[in-house]
XYZ file of C-alpha atoms in Angstrom:
169
model
C 2.641 24.033 -64.109
C 1.764 26.340 -67.370
C -1.720 27.464 -67.232
C -3.588 27.738 -70.790
C -5.092 30.979 -71.572
C -8.617 31.063 -71.470
C -10.988 31.377 -74.519
C -11.952 35.114 -73.772
C -13.890 37.463 -75.576
C -10.310 39.168 -76.988
C -9.131 35.753 -77.969
C -12.415 34.452 -79.672
C -12.288 34.966 -83.384
C -14.803 34.193 -86.173
C -13.688 31.125 -88.059
C -12.017 29.415 -84.893
C -13.071 25.539 -85.114
C -13.098 22.537 -83.760
C -11.475 19.419 -84.874
C -14.433 17.095 -86.645
C -16.186 15.389 -84.181
C -17.480 11.686 -85.485
C -20.349 10.026 -83.808
C -21.684 6.436 -85.148
C -25.279 6.228 -84.856
C -26.402 2.925 -83.637
C -30.086 1.263 -83.053
C -28.719 1.228 -78.854
C -28.023 5.049 -79.267
C -31.236 6.244 -80.756
C -33.615 3.480 -78.529
C -31.290 5.171 -75.338
C -31.853 9.328 -76.763
C -35.783 8.076 -77.185
C -36.178 6.844 -73.572
C -34.116 9.828 -72.017
C -36.151 12.027 -74.150
C -39.428 9.824 -73.911
C -40.280 9.708 -77.863
C -42.279 6.834 -77.923
C -42.794 6.642 -81.470
C -41.869 3.598 -82.748
C -40.615 4.147 -86.115
C -37.346 5.315 -84.012
C -37.110 2.052 -82.301
C -38.504 -0.519 -84.540
C -37.434 -1.257 -88.122
C -40.907 -3.102 -88.682
C -42.875 0.235 -87.852
C -40.346 2.708 -89.826
C -41.123 0.369 -93.074
C -44.908 -0.007 -92.013
C -44.500 3.988 -92.092
C -42.869 4.049 -95.683
C -39.236 4.352 -94.318
C -36.515 2.185 -95.700
C -35.352 1.453 -92.163
C -35.195 2.858 -88.715
C -34.507 6.916 -88.514
C -33.532 9.022 -85.666
C -35.622 11.548 -84.274
C -34.817 14.909 -85.482
C -33.844 16.537 -82.020
C -31.093 14.096 -81.642
C -29.388 16.011 -84.159
C -27.932 17.914 -81.122
C -26.792 14.689 -79.468
C -25.145 13.477 -82.840
C -23.452 17.135 -83.875
C -22.832 18.629 -80.392
C -21.559 22.430 -80.257
C -18.160 21.825 -79.253
C -16.746 24.368 -77.549
C -14.126 22.795 -75.552
C -12.611 21.432 -79.072
C -12.947 24.911 -80.185
C -10.935 26.791 -77.448
C -8.470 23.335 -77.100
C -7.912 24.132 -80.850
C -6.283 27.720 -80.820
C -4.751 26.211 -77.019
C -6.881 27.905 -74.777
C -9.644 26.510 -72.082
C -13.323 28.076 -71.963
C -13.773 30.817 -69.105
C -14.606 29.095 -65.757
C -17.977 29.904 -65.164
C -20.406 32.733 -65.890
C -23.539 33.759 -64.751
C -26.961 32.927 -65.997
C -27.886 35.953 -68.433
C -30.738 38.104 -66.742
C -33.234 36.859 -69.701
C -33.724 33.784 -67.662
C -31.955 31.627 -70.633
C -31.215 28.231 -70.008
C -27.568 26.984 -69.068
C -25.605 24.619 -70.480
C -22.652 22.857 -68.714
C -19.397 22.958 -70.569
C -16.745 21.203 -68.876
C -16.065 23.371 -65.443
C -18.183 26.033 -67.134
C -21.471 27.128 -67.316
C -22.601 29.561 -70.294
C -25.802 30.760 -70.303
C -27.536 29.648 -73.703
C -29.359 32.820 -75.325
C -30.251 31.285 -78.779
C -30.627 28.410 -80.973
C -31.558 28.082 -84.311
C -31.313 24.910 -86.141
C -31.469 24.149 -90.067
C -32.821 20.348 -91.547
C -31.489 19.735 -94.739
C -33.828 16.631 -95.691
C -31.451 13.856 -95.177
C -32.768 11.611 -92.539
C -30.266 10.040 -90.102
C -30.385 6.485 -90.073
C -28.452 3.319 -87.763
C -25.284 3.215 -89.144
C -24.754 6.290 -90.132
C -21.844 8.563 -89.523
C -22.448 11.929 -88.732
C -19.364 14.506 -88.389
C -19.705 17.789 -87.171
C -17.496 20.875 -87.035
C -18.277 23.589 -84.428
C -17.091 27.447 -85.741
C -16.615 30.318 -84.192
C -19.240 32.728 -86.560
C -19.298 36.124 -84.482
C -19.251 38.488 -81.693
C -22.256 40.909 -80.662
C -22.670 43.019 -77.574
C -25.192 44.847 -76.104
C -26.659 46.621 -72.794
C -27.315 43.416 -71.321
C -23.948 41.607 -71.572
C -21.468 39.759 -74.298
C -22.335 37.029 -76.648
C -20.534 34.351 -78.959
C -22.373 32.755 -81.553
C -21.577 29.617 -83.061
C -22.346 27.550 -86.152
C -22.280 23.580 -85.852
C -22.473 21.637 -89.321
C -22.987 18.372 -89.742
C -22.422 16.155 -92.789
C -23.098 12.033 -93.039
C -20.711 9.932 -94.630
C -22.168 10.183 -97.918
C -21.336 13.974 -97.753
C -25.004 15.161 -97.106
C -25.704 17.881 -94.686
C -27.560 16.514 -92.230
C -27.927 19.622 -89.676
C -26.634 23.227 -89.835
C -27.544 25.342 -86.624
C -26.322 28.434 -84.602
C -26.435 28.461 -80.777
C -25.661 31.914 -79.314
C -24.133 31.947 -75.534
C -23.779 35.067 -72.978
C -20.058 35.444 -72.628
C -17.839 36.657 -69.771
C -17.461 40.815 -70.293
C -13.314 41.828 -71.451
């Protein structure tokens, strides 16, 4: 059995991209997200409360964009015929870690840009994860990924970058 190459520091290149990831936003998905995140604002789960607040229908909470347009590192690696590194240890800065498949890669930085388009039930969010760049400093090696998400009308609903510590070459 042939082993796939690892999407390591040397293979990662700016512009590497995942195939589109499509998620249908349902009222049930919003309700479950709110339950897990303990969001209790009824505009997220009640159309009547949303209308009372001046919204045409329900709306997804802003933080839900991370679930609707996830950073999809496995798909970026797979598009290049690779797998993610088996594991890395959390960075010395004590940052949070993200489990990705069998990998644990430490998240160093997250920067979200919202573009004003609200996400409502029955919207379809399509996102692509792209390798944006690599950097290194005295503490380690880092790869930054950009995630861009659009609704079915072509409106950008989110654009964010997330930087992960990466195994040394």
